[in-house]
mmCIF file of C-alpha atoms in Angstrom:
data_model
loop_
_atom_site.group_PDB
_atom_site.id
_atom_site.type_symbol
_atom_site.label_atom_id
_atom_site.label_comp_id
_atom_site.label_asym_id
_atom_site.label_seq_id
_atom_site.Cartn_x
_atom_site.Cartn_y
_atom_site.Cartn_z
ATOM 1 C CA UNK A 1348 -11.604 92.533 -100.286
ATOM 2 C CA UNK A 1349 -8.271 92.753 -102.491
ATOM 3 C CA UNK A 1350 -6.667 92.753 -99.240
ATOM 4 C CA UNK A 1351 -7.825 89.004 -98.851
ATOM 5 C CA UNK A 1352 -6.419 87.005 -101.295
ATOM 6 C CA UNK A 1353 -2.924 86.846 -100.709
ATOM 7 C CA UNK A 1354 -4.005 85.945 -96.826
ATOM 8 C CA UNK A 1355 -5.999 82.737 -97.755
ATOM 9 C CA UNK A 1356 -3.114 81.871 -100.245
ATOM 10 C CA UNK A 1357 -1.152 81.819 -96.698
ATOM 11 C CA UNK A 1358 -3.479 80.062 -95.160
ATOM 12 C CA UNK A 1359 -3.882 77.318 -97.388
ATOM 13 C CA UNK A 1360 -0.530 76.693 -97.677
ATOM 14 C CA UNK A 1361 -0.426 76.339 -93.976
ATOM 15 C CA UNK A 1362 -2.789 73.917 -94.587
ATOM 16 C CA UNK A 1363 -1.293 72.359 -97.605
ATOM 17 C CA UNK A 1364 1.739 71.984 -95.381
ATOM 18 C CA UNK A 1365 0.232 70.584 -92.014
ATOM 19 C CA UNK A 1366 -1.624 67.528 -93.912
ATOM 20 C CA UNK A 1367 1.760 67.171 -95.584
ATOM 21 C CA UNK A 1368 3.147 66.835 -92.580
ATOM 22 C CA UNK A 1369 0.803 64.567 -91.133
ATOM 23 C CA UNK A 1370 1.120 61.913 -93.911
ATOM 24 C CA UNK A 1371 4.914 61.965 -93.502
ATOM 25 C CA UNK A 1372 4.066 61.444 -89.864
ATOM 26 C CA UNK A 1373 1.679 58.740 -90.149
ATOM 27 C CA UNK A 1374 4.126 56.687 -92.908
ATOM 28 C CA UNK A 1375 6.836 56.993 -90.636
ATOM 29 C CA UNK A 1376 4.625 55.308 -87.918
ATOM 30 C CA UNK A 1377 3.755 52.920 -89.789
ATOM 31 C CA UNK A 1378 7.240 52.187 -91.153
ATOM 32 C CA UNK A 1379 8.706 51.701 -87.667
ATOM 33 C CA UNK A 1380 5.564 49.552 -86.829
ATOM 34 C CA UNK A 1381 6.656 47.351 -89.651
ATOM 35 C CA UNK A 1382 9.947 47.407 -88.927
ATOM 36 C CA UNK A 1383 9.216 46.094 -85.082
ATOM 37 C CA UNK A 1384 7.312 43.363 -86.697
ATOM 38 C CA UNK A 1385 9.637 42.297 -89.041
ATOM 39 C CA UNK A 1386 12.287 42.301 -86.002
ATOM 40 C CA UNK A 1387 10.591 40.368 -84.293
ATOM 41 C CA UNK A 1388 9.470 37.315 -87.025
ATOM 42 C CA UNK A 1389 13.357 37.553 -88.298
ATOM 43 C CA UNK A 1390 13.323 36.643 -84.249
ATOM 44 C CA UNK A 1391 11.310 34.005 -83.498
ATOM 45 C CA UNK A 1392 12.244 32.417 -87.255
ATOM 46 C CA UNK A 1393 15.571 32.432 -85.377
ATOM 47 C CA UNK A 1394 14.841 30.790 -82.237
ATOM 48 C CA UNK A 1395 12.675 28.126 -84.253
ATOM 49 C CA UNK A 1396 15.755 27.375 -86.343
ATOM 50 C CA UNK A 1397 17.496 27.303 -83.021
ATOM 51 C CA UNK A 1398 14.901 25.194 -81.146
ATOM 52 C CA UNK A 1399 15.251 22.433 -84.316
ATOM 53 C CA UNK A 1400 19.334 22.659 -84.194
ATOM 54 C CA UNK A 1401 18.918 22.043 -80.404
ATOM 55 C CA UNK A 1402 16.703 18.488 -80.555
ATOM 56 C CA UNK A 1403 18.670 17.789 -83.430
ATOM 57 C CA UNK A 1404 22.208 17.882 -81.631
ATOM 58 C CA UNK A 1405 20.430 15.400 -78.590
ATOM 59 C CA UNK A 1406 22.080 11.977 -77.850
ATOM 60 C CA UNK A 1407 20.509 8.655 -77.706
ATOM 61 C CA UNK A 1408 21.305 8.236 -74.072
ATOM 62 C CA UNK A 1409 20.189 8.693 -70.638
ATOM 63 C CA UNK A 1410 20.361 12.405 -69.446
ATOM 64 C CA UNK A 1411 20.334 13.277 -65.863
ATOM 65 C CA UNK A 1412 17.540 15.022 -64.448
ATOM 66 C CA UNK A 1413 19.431 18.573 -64.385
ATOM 67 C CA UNK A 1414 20.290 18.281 -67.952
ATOM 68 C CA UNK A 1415 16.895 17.524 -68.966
ATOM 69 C CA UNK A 1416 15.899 20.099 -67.230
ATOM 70 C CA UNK A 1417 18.511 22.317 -68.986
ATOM 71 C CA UNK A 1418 17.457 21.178 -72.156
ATOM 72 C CA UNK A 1419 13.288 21.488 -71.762
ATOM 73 C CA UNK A 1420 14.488 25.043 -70.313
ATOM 74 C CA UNK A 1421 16.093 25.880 -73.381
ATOM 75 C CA UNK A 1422 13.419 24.639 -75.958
ATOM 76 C CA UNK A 1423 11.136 26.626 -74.171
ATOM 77 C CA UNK A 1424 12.378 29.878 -74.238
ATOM 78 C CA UNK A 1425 13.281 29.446 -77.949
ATOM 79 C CA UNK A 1426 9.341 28.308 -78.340
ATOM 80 C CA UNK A 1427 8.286 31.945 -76.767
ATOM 81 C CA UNK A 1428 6.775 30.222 -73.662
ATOM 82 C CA UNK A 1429 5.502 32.538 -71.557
ATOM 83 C CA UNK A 1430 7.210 35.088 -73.062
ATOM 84 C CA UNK A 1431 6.708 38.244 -75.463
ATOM 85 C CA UNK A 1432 3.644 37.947 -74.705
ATOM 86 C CA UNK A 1433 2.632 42.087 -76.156
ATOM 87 C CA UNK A 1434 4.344 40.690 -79.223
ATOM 88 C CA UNK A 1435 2.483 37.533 -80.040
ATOM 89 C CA UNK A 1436 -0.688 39.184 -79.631
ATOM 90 C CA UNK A 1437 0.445 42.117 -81.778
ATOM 91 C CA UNK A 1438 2.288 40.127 -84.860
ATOM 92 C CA UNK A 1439 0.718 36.600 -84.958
ATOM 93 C CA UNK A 1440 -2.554 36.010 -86.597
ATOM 94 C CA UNK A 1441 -5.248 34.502 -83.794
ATOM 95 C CA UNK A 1442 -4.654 31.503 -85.801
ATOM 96 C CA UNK A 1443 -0.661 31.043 -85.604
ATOM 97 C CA UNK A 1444 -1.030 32.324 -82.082
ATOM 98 C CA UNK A 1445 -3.323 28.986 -81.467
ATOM 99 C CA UNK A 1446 -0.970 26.990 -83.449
ATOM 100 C CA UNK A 1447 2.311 28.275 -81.248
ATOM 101 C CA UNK A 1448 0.268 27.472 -78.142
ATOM 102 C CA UNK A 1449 -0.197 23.720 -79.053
ATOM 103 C CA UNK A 1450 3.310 23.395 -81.101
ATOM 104 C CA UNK A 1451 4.412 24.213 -77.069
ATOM 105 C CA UNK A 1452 3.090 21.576 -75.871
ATOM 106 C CA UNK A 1453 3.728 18.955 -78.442
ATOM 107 C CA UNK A 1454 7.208 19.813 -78.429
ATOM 108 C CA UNK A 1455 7.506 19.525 -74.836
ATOM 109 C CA UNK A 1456 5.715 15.686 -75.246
ATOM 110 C CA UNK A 1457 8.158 14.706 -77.767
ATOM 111 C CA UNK A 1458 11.177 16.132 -76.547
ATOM 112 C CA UNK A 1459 10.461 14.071 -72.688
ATOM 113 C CA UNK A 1460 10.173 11.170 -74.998
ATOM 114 C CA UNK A 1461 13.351 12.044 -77.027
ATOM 115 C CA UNK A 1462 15.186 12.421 -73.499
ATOM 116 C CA UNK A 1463 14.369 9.558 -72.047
ATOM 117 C CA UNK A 1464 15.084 7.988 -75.204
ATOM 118 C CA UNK A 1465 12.184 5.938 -76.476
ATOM 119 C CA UNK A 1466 11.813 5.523 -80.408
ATOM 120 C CA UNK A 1467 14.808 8.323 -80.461
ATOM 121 C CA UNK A 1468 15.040 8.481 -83.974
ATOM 122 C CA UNK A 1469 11.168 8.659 -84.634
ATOM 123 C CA UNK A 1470 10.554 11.959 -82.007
ATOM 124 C CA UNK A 1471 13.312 13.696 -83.460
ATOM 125 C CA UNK A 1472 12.151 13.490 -86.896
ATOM 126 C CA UNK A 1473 8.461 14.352 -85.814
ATOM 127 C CA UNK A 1474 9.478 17.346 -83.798
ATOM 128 C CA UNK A 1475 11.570 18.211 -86.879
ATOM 129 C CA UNK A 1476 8.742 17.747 -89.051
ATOM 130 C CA UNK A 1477 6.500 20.113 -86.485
ATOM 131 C CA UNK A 1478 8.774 22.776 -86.550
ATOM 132 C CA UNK A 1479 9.598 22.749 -90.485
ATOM 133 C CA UNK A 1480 5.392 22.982 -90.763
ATOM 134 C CA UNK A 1481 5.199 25.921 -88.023
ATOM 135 C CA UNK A 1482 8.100 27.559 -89.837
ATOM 136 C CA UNK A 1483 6.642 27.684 -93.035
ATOM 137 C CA UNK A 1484 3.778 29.617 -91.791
ATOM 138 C CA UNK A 1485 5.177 32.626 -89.803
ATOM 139 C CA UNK B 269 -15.792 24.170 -47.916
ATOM 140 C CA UNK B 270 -14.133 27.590 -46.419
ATOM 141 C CA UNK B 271 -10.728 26.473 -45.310
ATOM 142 C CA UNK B 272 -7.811 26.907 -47.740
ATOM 143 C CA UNK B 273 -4.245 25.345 -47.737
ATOM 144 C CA UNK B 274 -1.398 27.371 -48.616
ATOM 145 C CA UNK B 275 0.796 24.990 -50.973
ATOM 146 C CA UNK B 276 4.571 26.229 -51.282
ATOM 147 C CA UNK B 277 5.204 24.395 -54.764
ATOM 148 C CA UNK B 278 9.137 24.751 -54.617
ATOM 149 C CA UNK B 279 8.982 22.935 -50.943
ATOM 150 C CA UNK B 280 6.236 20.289 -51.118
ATOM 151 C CA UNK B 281 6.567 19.256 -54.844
ATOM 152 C CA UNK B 282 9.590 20.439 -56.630
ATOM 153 C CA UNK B 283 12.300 23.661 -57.233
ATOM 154 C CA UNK B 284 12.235 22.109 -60.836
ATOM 155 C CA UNK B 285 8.849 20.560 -62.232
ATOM 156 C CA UNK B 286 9.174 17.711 -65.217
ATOM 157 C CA UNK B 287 6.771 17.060 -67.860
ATOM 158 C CA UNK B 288 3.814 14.759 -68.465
ATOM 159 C CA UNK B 289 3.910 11.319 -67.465
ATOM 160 C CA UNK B 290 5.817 9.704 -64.246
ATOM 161 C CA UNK B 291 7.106 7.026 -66.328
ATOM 162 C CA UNK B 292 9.195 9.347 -68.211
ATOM 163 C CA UNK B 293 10.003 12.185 -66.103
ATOM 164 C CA UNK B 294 10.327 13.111 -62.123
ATOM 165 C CA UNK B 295 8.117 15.645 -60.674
ATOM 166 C CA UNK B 296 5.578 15.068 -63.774
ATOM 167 C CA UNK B 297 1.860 16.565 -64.454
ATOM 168 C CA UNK B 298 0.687 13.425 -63.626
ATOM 169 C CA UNK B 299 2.337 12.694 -60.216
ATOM 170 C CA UNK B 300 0.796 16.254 -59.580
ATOM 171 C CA UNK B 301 -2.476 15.779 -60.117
ATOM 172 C CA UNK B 302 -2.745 11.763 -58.641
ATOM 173 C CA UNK B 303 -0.707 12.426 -55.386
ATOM 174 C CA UNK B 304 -1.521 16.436 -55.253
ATOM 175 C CA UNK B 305 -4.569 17.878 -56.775
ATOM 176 C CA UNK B 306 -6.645 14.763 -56.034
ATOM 177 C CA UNK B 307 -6.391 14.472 -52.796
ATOM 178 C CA UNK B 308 -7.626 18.185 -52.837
ATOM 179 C CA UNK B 309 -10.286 17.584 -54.949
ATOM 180 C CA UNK B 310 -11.883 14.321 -53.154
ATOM 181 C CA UNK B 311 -11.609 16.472 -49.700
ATOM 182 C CA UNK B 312 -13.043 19.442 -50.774
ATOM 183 C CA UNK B 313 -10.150 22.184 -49.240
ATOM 184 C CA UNK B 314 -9.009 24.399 -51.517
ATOM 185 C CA UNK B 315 -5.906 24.651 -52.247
ATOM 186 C CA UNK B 316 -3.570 27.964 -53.004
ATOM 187 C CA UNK B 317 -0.362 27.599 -54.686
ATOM 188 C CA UNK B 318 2.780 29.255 -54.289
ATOM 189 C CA UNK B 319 5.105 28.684 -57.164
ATOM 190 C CA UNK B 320 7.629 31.632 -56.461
ATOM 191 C CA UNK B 321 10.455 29.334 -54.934
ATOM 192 C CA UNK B 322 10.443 27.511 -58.564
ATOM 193 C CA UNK B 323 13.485 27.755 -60.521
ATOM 194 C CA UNK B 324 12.352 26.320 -63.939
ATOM 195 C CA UNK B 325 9.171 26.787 -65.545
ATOM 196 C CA UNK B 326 5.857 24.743 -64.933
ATOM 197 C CA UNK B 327 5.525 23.458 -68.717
ATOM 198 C CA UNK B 328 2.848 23.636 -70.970
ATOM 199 C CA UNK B 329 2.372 19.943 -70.624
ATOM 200 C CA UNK B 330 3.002 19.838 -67.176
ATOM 201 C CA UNK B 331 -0.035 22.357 -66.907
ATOM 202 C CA UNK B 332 -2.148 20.274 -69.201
ATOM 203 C CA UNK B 333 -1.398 17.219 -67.606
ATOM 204 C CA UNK B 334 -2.130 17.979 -64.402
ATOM 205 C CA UNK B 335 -4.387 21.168 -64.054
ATOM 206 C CA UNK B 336 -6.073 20.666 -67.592
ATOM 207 C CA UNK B 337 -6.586 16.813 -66.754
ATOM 208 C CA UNK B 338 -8.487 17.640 -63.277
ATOM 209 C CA UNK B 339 -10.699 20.252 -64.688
ATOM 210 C CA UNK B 340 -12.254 17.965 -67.033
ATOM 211 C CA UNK B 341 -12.906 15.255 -64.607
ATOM 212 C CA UNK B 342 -14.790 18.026 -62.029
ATOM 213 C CA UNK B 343 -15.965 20.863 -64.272
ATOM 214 C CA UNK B 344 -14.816 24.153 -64.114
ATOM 215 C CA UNK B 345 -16.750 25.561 -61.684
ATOM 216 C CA UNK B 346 -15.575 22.837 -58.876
ATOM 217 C CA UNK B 347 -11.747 23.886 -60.509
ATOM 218 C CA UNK B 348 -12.215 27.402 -60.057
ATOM 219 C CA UNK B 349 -13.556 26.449 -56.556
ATOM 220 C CA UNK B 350 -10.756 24.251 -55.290
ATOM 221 C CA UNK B 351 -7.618 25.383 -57.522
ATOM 222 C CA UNK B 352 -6.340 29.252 -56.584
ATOM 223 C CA UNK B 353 -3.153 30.484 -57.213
ATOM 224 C CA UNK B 354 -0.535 33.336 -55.624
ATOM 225 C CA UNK B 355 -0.560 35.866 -58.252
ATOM 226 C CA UNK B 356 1.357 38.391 -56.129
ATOM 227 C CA UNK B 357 4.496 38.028 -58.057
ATOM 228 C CA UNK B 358 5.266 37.937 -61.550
ATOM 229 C CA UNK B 359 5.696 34.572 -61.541
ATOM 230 C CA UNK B 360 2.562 33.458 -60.113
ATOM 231 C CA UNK B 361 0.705 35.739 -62.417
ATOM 232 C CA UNK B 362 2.099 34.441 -65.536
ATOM 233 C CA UNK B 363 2.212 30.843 -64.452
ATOM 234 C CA UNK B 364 -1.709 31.173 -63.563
ATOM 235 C CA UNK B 365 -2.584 32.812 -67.058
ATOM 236 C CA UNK B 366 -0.557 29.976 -68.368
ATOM 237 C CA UNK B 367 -1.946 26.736 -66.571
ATOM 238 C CA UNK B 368 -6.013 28.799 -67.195
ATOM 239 C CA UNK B 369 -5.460 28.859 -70.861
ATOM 240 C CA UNK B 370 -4.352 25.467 -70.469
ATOM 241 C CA UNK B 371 -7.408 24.757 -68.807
ATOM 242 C CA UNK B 372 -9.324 25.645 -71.150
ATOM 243 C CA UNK B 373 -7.651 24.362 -74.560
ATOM 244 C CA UNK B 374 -8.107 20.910 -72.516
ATOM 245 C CA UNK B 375 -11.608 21.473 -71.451
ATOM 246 C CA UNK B 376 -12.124 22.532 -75.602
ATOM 247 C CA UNK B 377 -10.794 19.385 -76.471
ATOM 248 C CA UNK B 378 -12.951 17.777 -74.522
ATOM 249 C CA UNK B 379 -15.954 19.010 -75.552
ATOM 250 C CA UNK B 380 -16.781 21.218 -72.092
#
């Protein structure tokens, strides 16, 4: 029995150390899980910013159809469409997710107004507007 | 209503799809689903679509337009029925999870 003691001081050290260990483990998880989301909202605030320099810097004049395509192209990709898809589901709420989905759209509708310029300055300042409002909650 | 027509998008409609309305882009939603899906949809042949020859993308208000628009007028079930899609590639895969949410976000609005 005197034997003993000095054994289970041994083994609940081991112990000690292997939940330790496991803490350290799971808060480094967690850190780079944090990390990946803050990449990727640092991202997408990026492409929004992007997306709003982009209408911003259109012409009131008549684009040709490959430029407008160009253009739509471009506002898309910077809008996530169809894209990261893993990422959206993993970092946006259900409800911003829902909110990107229709921003897509809308966009899209303003910006074929913008380009074939009808009420120029009034789509630019909506889509503006839009993307100021979806930028303030991400 | 068995027989099915293979639709090569990039061939018969466009390489590079526009947006909503005719009056304000070529190759629109609109022109889509009035010259297109309609014709479709009154004969009762399904149709399957190709969309791999597409450079751009088929927008989200393209989709709406055009695929959300015709759902509501004929239900979902008659949709599902007529409307299939190549989902071989990647791009017909994402472009039909794409144009089916957009289905039913319009159908939603709608009230169906």
């Amino acid at each position: 029995m005197e034997n003993s003691s000095p054994v289970n001081l041994v083994d609940i050290f081991s112990i000690l150390f292997a939940a330790f260990a496991l803490v350290i483990s799971w808060r480094a998880h967690e850190k780079t899980k944090e990390d990946s989301k803050n990449t990727f909202l640092n991202n997408f605030r990026d492409k929004l910013k992007s997306a709003k320099y982009e209408i911003l810097s259109f012409e009131s004049r008549d684009y040709s159809n490959n430029e407008k395509i160009i253009l739509t192209e471009k506002i898309r990709d910077y809008l996530l469409y169809q894209g990261y898809k893993d990422e959206k589901r993993k970092y946006l709420d259900k409800s911003i997710q829902k909110d990107l989905f229709r921003l897509q759209e809308d966009i899209e509708d303003y910006v074929s107004l913008i380009l074939a310029n009808k009420d120029f300055d009034t789509n630019v300042d909506l889509v503006k507007n839009l993307l100021n409002e979806f930028f303030k909650k991400i | 209503m068995d027989e099915v027509e293979e639709y090569d998008f990039a061939k018969e409609f466009s390489k590079n799809p526009g947006l909503r309305f005719r009056n304000l882009s070529d190759f629109s939603g609109e022109e889509f689903r009035e010259d297109v899906l309609e014709d479709f949809f009154q004969k009762n042949i399904k149709i399957k679509i190709n969309v791999d020859g597409v450079e751009s993308s088929l927008g989200a208000s393209f989709l709406s337009e055009a695929f959300g628009n015709i759902a509501v007028k004929y239900g979902l079930e008659k949709f599902n029925d007529v409307v299939q899609f190549d989902r071989s590639s990647p791009k017909g895969k994402i472009t039909y999870e794409e144009m089916m949410a957009r289905v039913e976000e319009a159908l939603e609005r709608h009230g169906k």
